[in-house]
Amino acid sequence: MQKIRYAVAGNGWRAMFYLRAAKNLPEWFELTGVLCHTREKAGAFEREHGVKAFWTLDALLETKPDFVVTCVTKKALAAMTMDCLERGMPVLSETPLAVDVPTLAALRDVQAKTGTPLEMAEQYFLYPSHQARRALVEAGLLGQVHSVWLSMMHDYHGISMLRAYLGEESGKVAIRARRLNTPIVHTGARPGYFAGGGIENESRVLAQLDYGDGRVGLYDFAGSQYHSAIRSSHLRILGTRGEIFDDEVRWVRKDGRPARAVLVYQKDEITGTIRAIDFDGRRVYENPFRWDVAMTEDDIAVCTVLVRMGRALAGGERHYPYAFRDSYLAIALSRLADEDGEETVDAPGW
């Protein structure tokens, strides 16, 4: 496969994943440049990271990337994406596509008018652990999957993950949601864990998504789960012939006898990077990238998103066709949680 060349509009925490992808896997990716807010910030970023940095979109596009990863703040994301689309530059948009329905509709109109390729950089269902679980589901080990309890990620990520395990849907979705606010000791943030934190507010959203055909998604998440030392994350997938709970699988074999096994992670002894994942004596996931560099599951998933985007542009097939619909459902879920409400969301065309 030809090397994938991309530029990044933004220089925050999330943008660094795309910078690391190019540095870790130069045989796969080439970062043509990064867009910063000002000339001064661009100069400082270039000196610190050794990559080309610019302060205007025109200058960034002169590097001739295959596409731009829009990776600015949530409120500015849609405007930046539309600017690129109107210039004919394909976009891999960070999440969410937009924070409200009118902006999402405007973005959809621009994409339809220009015809410029637009994809969402949704990476969670591409984690090696989730690819392994999905391989078991797709192989029919659990029979017909009908319920998923998800307490792992927020908003659009959660909507996407429910789709990944429950299967495709495009009809009405009955959503019941509420938001709980409770106190919790602050024990961590993106930089890591720490001691001596004070009491802060924990906002937890509980929701049920009924797809109307027997499939149900249960969403249970608080943002503190991402970085807290005293909150954990979990996943339970229920099917007619078995279940997956985190890394443990229970199912009924073809001879009718119950069985139980766990996902076994094969990691590089030095870097800790996942090399492969095995289950019940067979391989269900293999890392297509190098493992002699330290890469988290998030890093591997971002690299996979970039590869899928490159293939989509080369072959014309969308790699994440539900970007608008999942963003629309996520906006509805958040609104209903604030209202402690219930609504059957009809989203034709999204």
Short mmCIF file of C-alpha atoms in Angstrom, two decimals:
data_model
loop_
_atom_site.label_atom_id
_atom_site.label_comp_id
_atom_site.label_asym_id
_atom_site.label_seq_id
_atom_site.Cartn_x
_atom_site.Cartn_y
_atom_site.Cartn_z
CA MET A 1 0.00 0.00 0.00
CA GLN A 2 1.24 3.48 -0.89
CA LYS A 3 2.31 5.64 2.06
CA ILE A 4 -0.60 7.66 3.47
CA ARG A 5 0.08 11.41 3.55
CA TYR A 6 -2.05 13.57 5.83
CA ALA A 7 -2.03 16.93 7.58
CA VAL A 8 -3.49 17.75 10.99
CA ALA A 9 -5.50 20.89 11.73
CA GLY A 10 -4.95 21.32 15.47
CA ASN A 11 -2.13 20.75 17.94
CA GLY A 12 -3.81 19.62 21.16
CA TRP A 13 -3.79 16.35 23.08
CA ARG A 14 -5.72 14.40 20.47
CA ALA A 15 -3.65 15.73 17.59
CA MET A 16 -0.57 14.15 19.17
CA PHE A 17 -1.91 10.67 18.36
CA TYR A 18 -1.59 11.48 14.65
CA LEU A 19 1.88 12.91 15.20
CA ARG A 20 2.95 9.70 16.98
CA ALA A 21 1.48 7.57 14.19
CA ALA A 22 3.80 9.17 11.64
CA LYS A 23 6.82 9.00 13.97
CA ASN A 24 6.20 5.39 15.02
CA LEU A 25 5.34 4.08 11.56
CA PRO A 26 7.15 6.19 8.92
CA GLU A 27 6.86 3.33 6.44
CA TRP A 28 3.05 3.66 6.68
CA PHE A 29 2.40 7.35 7.24
CA GLU A 30 3.74 10.79 6.37
CA LEU A 31 2.61 13.87 8.30
CA THR A 32 2.89 16.80 5.88
CA GLY A 33 2.18 19.50 8.46
CA VAL A 34 0.28 20.72 11.50
CA LEU A 35 -1.95 23.79 11.79
CA CYS A 36 -1.58 25.99 14.90
CA HIS A 37 -3.48 29.11 15.99
CA THR A 38 -0.69 31.64 15.55
CA ARG A 39 2.70 32.11 13.94
CA GLU A 40 4.33 31.98 17.37
CA LYS A 41 2.63 28.72 18.34
CA ALA A 42 3.51 27.19 14.99
CA GLY A 43 7.16 28.08 15.46
CA ALA A 44 7.24 26.68 18.99
CA PHE A 45 5.48 23.47 17.90
CA GLU A 46 7.88 22.98 14.98
CA ARG A 47 10.92 23.42 17.21
CA GLU A 48 9.59 21.06 19.89
CA HIS A 49 8.36 18.24 17.66
CA GLY A 50 10.45 18.54 14.52
CA VAL A 51 7.51 18.68 12.10
CA LYS A 52 6.35 21.43 9.76
CA ALA A 53 3.83 23.72 11.42
CA PHE A 54 1.72 26.51 9.91
CA TRP A 55 -0.70 29.18 11.11
CA THR A 56 -2.99 29.37 8.03
CA LEU A 57 -5.04 26.66 6.36
CA ASP A 58 -3.84 27.81 2.93
CA ALA A 59 -0.23 27.14 3.91
CA LEU A 60 -1.14 23.74 5.38
CA LEU A 61 -2.90 22.66 2.18
CA GLU A 62 0.12 23.66 0.09
CA THR A 63 1.87 20.58 1.55
CA LYS A 64 -0.49 18.49 -0.67
CA PRO A 65 -1.77 15.94 1.85
CA ASP A 66 -4.14 13.16 0.81
CA PHE A 67 -6.54 14.44 3.47
CA VAL A 68 -6.69 16.66 6.54
CA VAL A 69 -7.45 15.39 10.03
CA THR A 70 -9.54 18.14 11.63
CA CYS A 71 -8.61 18.01 15.28
CA VAL A 72 -9.57 21.36 16.82
CA THR A 73 -12.00 22.10 19.68
CA LYS A 74 -15.49 20.60 19.52
CA LYS A 75 -17.11 23.99 18.92
CA ALA A 76 -14.70 24.87 16.11
CA LEU A 77 -14.56 21.42 14.53
CA ALA A 78 -17.51 21.64 12.13
CA ALA A 79 -16.44 25.06 10.77
CA MET A 80 -12.90 23.83 10.13
CA THR A 81 -14.24 20.69 8.45
CA MET A 82 -16.58 22.68 6.19
CA ASP A 83 -13.74 25.02 5.24
CA CYS A 84 -11.64 22.07 4.09
CA LEU A 85 -14.54 20.42 2.23
CA GLU A 86 -15.34 23.62 0.36
CA ARG A 87 -11.71 23.73 -0.79
CA GLY A 88 -12.02 20.19 -2.14
CA MET A 89 -9.81 18.67 0.55
CA PRO A 90 -10.99 15.29 1.94
CA VAL A 91 -11.43 15.31 5.71
CA LEU A 92 -11.02 12.80 8.50
CA SER A 93 -12.88 14.59 11.28
CA GLU A 94 -12.23 14.02 14.94
CA THR A 95 -15.31 13.46 17.05
CA PRO A 96 -18.00 14.67 17.25
CA LEU A 97 -18.80 15.99 13.79
CA ALA A 98 -20.87 18.73 15.43
CA VAL A 99 -22.25 19.62 18.86
CA ASP A 100 -25.83 20.44 17.78
CA VAL A 101 -28.29 19.37 15.10
CA PRO A 102 -28.36 22.65 13.06
CA THR A 103 -24.56 22.61 12.73
CA LEU A 104 -24.61 18.90 11.88
CA ALA A 105 -27.22 19.58 9.19
CA ALA A 106 -25.15 22.43 7.76
CA LEU A 107 -22.11 20.17 7.62
CA ARG A 108 -24.12 17.47 5.87
CA ASP A 109 -25.34 20.01 3.31
CA VAL A 110 -21.79 21.20 2.58
CA GLN A 111 -20.56 17.64 2.15
CA ALA A 112 -23.45 16.81 -0.17
CA LYS A 113 -22.95 20.00 -2.20
CA THR A 114 -19.21 19.62 -2.62
CA GLY A 115 -19.04 15.83 -2.83
CA THR A 116 -15.72 15.99 -1.01
CA PRO A 117 -15.04 12.82 1.00
CA LEU A 118 -15.72 13.15 4.73
CA GLU A 119 -15.17 10.48 7.37
CA MET A 120 -15.25 10.48 11.17
CA ALA A 121 -12.16 9.35 13.08
CA GLU A 122 -14.04 6.96 15.34
CA GLN A 123 -11.42 4.64 16.78
CA TYR A 124 -12.81 2.87 19.84
CA PHE A 125 -14.36 -0.12 18.06
CA LEU A 126 -10.97 -0.61 16.38
CA TYR A 127 -9.09 -1.21 19.64
CA PRO A 128 -7.37 -4.62 19.40
CA SER A 129 -9.45 -5.87 22.35
CA HIS A 130 -12.69 -4.87 20.64
CA GLN A 131 -11.57 -6.26 17.29
CA ALA A 132 -10.98 -9.58 19.05
CA ARG A 133 -14.41 -9.54 20.72
CA ARG A 134 -16.09 -8.53 17.48
CA ALA A 135 -14.36 -11.44 15.71
CA LEU A 136 -16.03 -13.82 18.17
CA VAL A 137 -19.41 -12.15 17.69
CA GLU A 138 -19.09 -12.19 13.90
CA ALA A 139 -18.10 -15.86 14.00
CA GLY A 140 -21.44 -16.61 15.67
CA LEU A 141 -19.98 -17.86 18.95
CA LEU A 142 -22.66 -16.02 20.98
CA GLY A 143 -25.49 -16.81 18.60
CA GLN A 144 -27.81 -13.86 18.01
CA VAL A 145 -26.56 -10.85 19.99
CA HIS A 146 -29.52 -8.94 21.41
CA SER A 147 -28.24 -6.88 24.34
CA VAL A 148 -25.13 -4.88 25.15
CA TRP A 149 -24.33 -3.16 28.45
CA LEU A 150 -21.64 -0.58 27.81
CA SER A 151 -19.79 1.30 30.52
CA MET A 152 -16.60 2.24 28.69
CA MET A 153 -16.89 5.48 26.72
CA HIS A 154 -19.07 8.54 26.20
CA ASP A 155 -21.61 9.99 23.75
CA TYR A 156 -20.84 9.26 20.07
CA HIS A 157 -18.17 6.72 21.03
CA GLY A 158 -20.79 4.79 22.99
CA ILE A 159 -23.33 4.96 20.16
CA SER A 160 -20.70 3.67 17.74
CA MET A 161 -19.71 0.83 20.05
CA LEU A 162 -23.31 -0.32 20.49
CA ARG A 163 -23.60 -0.45 16.71
CA ALA A 164 -20.36 -2.42 16.45
CA TYR A 165 -21.73 -5.20 18.66
CA LEU A 166 -25.48 -5.09 17.97
CA GLY A 167 -25.16 -4.68 14.22
CA GLU A 168 -26.37 -2.15 11.69
CA GLU A 169 -29.56 -0.15 12.17
CA SER A 170 -31.15 2.76 10.38
CA GLY A 171 -34.68 3.05 11.78
CA LYS A 172 -36.30 4.60 14.80
CA VAL A 173 -34.55 4.33 18.18
CA ALA A 174 -36.42 4.71 21.48
CA ILE A 175 -34.06 6.45 23.92
CA ARG A 176 -34.64 6.83 27.66
CA ALA A 177 -31.89 8.76 29.47
CA ARG A 178 -31.12 10.56 32.70
CA ARG A 179 -28.11 12.25 34.24
CA LEU A 180 -26.96 11.64 37.83
CA ASN A 181 -24.60 13.97 39.68
CA THR A 182 -22.73 12.48 42.62
CA PRO A 183 -19.52 13.32 44.54
CA ILE A 184 -16.24 11.48 43.97
CA VAL A 185 -12.65 11.86 45.13
CA HIS A 186 -10.53 13.19 42.25
CA THR A 187 -7.72 10.68 41.66
CA GLY A 188 -6.51 11.18 38.10
CA ALA A 189 -6.44 13.09 34.81
CA ARG A 190 -4.82 12.68 31.39
CA PRO A 191 -1.27 13.08 32.76
CA GLY A 192 -1.84 10.20 35.21
CA TYR A 193 -2.95 9.26 38.72
CA PHE A 194 -2.23 11.38 41.79
CA ALA A 195 -2.92 11.37 45.52
CA GLY A 196 -4.57 13.95 47.73
CA GLY A 197 -7.29 15.05 45.33
CA GLY A 198 -10.42 16.76 46.61
CA ILE A 199 -14.09 16.00 46.13
CA GLU A 200 -15.48 16.84 42.71
CA ASN A 201 -18.73 16.23 40.85
CA GLU A 202 -19.21 13.02 38.87
CA SER A 203 -21.79 13.29 36.10
CA ARG A 204 -23.07 9.86 35.06
CA VAL A 205 -25.47 9.23 32.20
CA LEU A 206 -27.73 6.18 32.27
CA ALA A 207 -29.62 5.37 29.08
CA GLN A 208 -31.50 2.63 27.28
CA LEU A 209 -31.58 2.50 23.50
CA ASP A 210 -34.31 0.23 22.11
CA TYR A 211 -33.94 -0.40 18.39
CA GLY A 212 -37.44 -1.85 18.10
CA ASP A 213 -36.46 -5.29 16.86
CA GLY A 214 -35.44 -7.01 20.10
CA ARG A 215 -31.99 -5.39 20.25
CA VAL A 216 -31.29 -3.18 23.25
CA GLY A 217 -28.27 -1.13 24.25
CA LEU A 218 -27.68 -0.09 27.87
CA TYR A 219 -25.39 2.92 28.25
CA ASP A 220 -23.82 3.72 31.62
CA PHE A 221 -20.91 6.13 31.76
CA ALA A 222 -19.25 8.94 33.70
CA GLY A 223 -16.30 10.89 32.32
CA SER A 224 -14.30 10.13 35.46
CA GLN A 225 -13.98 6.50 34.27
CA TYR A 226 -11.36 7.52 31.70
CA HIS A 227 -8.77 8.59 34.26
CA SER A 228 -9.99 7.68 37.76
CA ALA A 229 -8.11 5.25 39.99
CA ILE A 230 -11.38 4.27 41.72
CA ARG A 231 -13.71 3.84 38.76
CA SER A 232 -13.45 0.96 36.28
CA SER A 233 -14.95 0.35 32.83
CA HIS A 234 -16.82 -2.73 31.65
CA LEU A 235 -18.59 -4.33 28.71
CA ARG A 236 -21.16 -7.13 28.61
CA ILE A 237 -22.44 -8.62 25.35
CA LEU A 238 -25.38 -11.02 25.58
CA GLY A 239 -26.36 -13.48 22.87
CA THR A 240 -28.60 -16.52 22.59
CA ARG A 241 -25.67 -18.95 22.98
CA GLY A 242 -23.34 -17.07 25.31
CA GLU A 243 -21.94 -13.83 26.62
CA ILE A 244 -18.75 -11.80 26.73
CA PHE A 245 -18.00 -9.94 29.95
CA ASP A 246 -14.85 -7.87 29.50
CA ASP A 247 -12.24 -10.51 28.58
CA GLU A 248 -14.18 -13.57 29.77
CA VAL A 249 -16.36 -15.56 27.39
CA ARG A 250 -19.03 -18.13 28.25
CA TRP A 251 -20.82 -20.05 25.51
CA VAL A 252 -22.49 -23.32 24.52
CA ARG A 253 -20.40 -25.56 22.28
CA LYS A 254 -21.85 -27.39 19.30
CA ASP A 255 -22.08 -30.57 21.41
CA GLY A 256 -24.36 -28.72 23.84
CA ARG A 257 -21.84 -28.47 26.65
CA PRO A 258 -21.13 -25.09 28.29
CA ALA A 259 -17.62 -23.65 27.94
CA ARG A 260 -15.62 -20.81 29.36
CA ALA A 261 -12.38 -19.14 28.20
CA VAL A 262 -10.66 -15.76 28.28
CA LEU A 263 -8.95 -13.53 25.75
CA VAL A 264 -5.18 -13.97 26.01
CA TYR A 265 -3.06 -10.94 25.12
CA GLN A 266 0.34 -11.52 23.53
CA LYS A 267 2.48 -8.42 24.17
CA ASP A 268 6.02 -7.42 23.29
CA GLU A 269 8.21 -8.02 26.31
CA ILE A 270 9.99 -4.66 25.98
CA THR A 271 7.45 -2.18 24.60
CA GLY A 272 4.27 -3.72 26.00
CA THR A 273 2.59 -3.27 22.61
CA ILE A 274 -0.07 -5.87 21.78
CA ARG A 275 1.21 -8.31 19.16
CA ALA A 276 -1.84 -10.56 19.00
CA ILE A 277 -4.87 -11.80 20.94
CA ASP A 278 -5.74 -15.50 21.24
CA PHE A 279 -8.91 -17.26 22.35
CA ASP A 280 -9.54 -20.92 23.06
CA GLY A 281 -6.40 -22.00 21.22
CA ARG A 282 -6.82 -19.84 18.12
CA ARG A 283 -5.76 -16.35 17.05
CA VAL A 284 -8.57 -13.80 16.81
CA TYR A 285 -6.53 -10.61 16.35
CA GLU A 286 -3.07 -9.82 15.00
CA ASN A 287 -1.48 -6.38 15.07
CA PRO A 288 -0.74 -5.39 11.45
CA PHE A 289 1.76 -2.75 12.56
CA ARG A 290 5.13 -2.93 14.32
CA TRP A 291 5.32 -3.81 18.00
CA ASP A 292 8.93 -2.79 18.61
CA VAL A 293 7.64 0.73 19.41
CA ALA A 294 5.41 1.47 22.40
CA MET A 295 1.80 1.80 21.21
CA THR A 296 -1.33 1.79 23.33
CA GLU A 297 -4.60 0.31 22.09
CA ASP A 298 -5.65 3.88 21.32
CA ASP A 299 -2.52 4.43 19.22
CA ILE A 300 -3.08 1.20 17.29
CA ALA A 301 -6.73 2.11 16.68
CA VAL A 302 -5.81 5.59 15.39
CA CYS A 303 -3.32 4.02 12.97
CA THR A 304 -6.07 1.67 11.82
CA VAL A 305 -8.40 4.63 11.24
CA LEU A 306 -5.74 6.30 9.09
CA VAL A 307 -5.27 3.14 7.02
CA ARG A 308 -9.02 2.78 6.53
CA MET A 309 -9.22 6.43 5.42
CA GLY A 310 -6.43 5.87 2.91
CA ARG A 311 -8.19 2.82 1.52
CA ALA A 312 -11.51 4.67 1.36
CA LEU A 313 -9.93 7.40 -0.75
CA ALA A 314 -8.18 4.86 -2.96
CA GLY A 315 -11.21 2.66 -3.50
CA GLY A 316 -14.07 5.07 -3.02
CA GLU A 317 -15.73 3.02 -0.25
CA ARG A 318 -16.62 4.79 2.97
CA HIS A 319 -14.94 3.33 6.03
CA TYR A 320 -17.39 4.79 8.56
CA PRO A 321 -20.75 5.31 6.81
CA TYR A 322 -22.67 6.07 10.02
CA ALA A 323 -20.80 9.25 10.99
CA PHE A 324 -23.79 11.58 10.69
CA ARG A 325 -26.31 9.15 12.16
CA ASP A 326 -24.19 8.31 15.20
CA SER A 327 -23.51 12.02 15.80
CA TYR A 328 -27.25 12.73 15.54
CA LEU A 329 -28.17 9.96 18.00
CA ALA A 330 -25.44 11.10 20.41
CA ILE A 331 -26.82 14.65 20.41
CA ALA A 332 -30.30 13.27 21.11
CA LEU A 333 -29.01 11.07 23.95
CA SER A 334 -27.22 13.99 25.62
CA ARG A 335 -30.30 16.22 25.33
CA LEU A 336 -32.59 13.56 26.80
CA ALA A 337 -30.16 12.93 29.66
CA ASP A 338 -30.31 16.62 30.57
CA GLU A 339 -34.11 16.51 30.38
CA ASP A 340 -34.46 13.18 32.22
CA GLY A 341 -36.53 12.29 29.20
CA GLU A 342 -37.70 9.64 26.80
CA GLU A 343 -38.22 9.93 23.05
CA THR A 344 -38.42 7.77 19.97
CA VAL A 345 -35.85 9.35 17.71
CA ASP A 346 -36.67 9.19 14.03
CA ALA A 347 -33.61 10.09 11.99
CA PRO A 348 -34.33 9.36 8.30
CA GLY A 349 -31.52 10.31 5.99
CA TRP A 350 -28.93 10.59 8.74
#
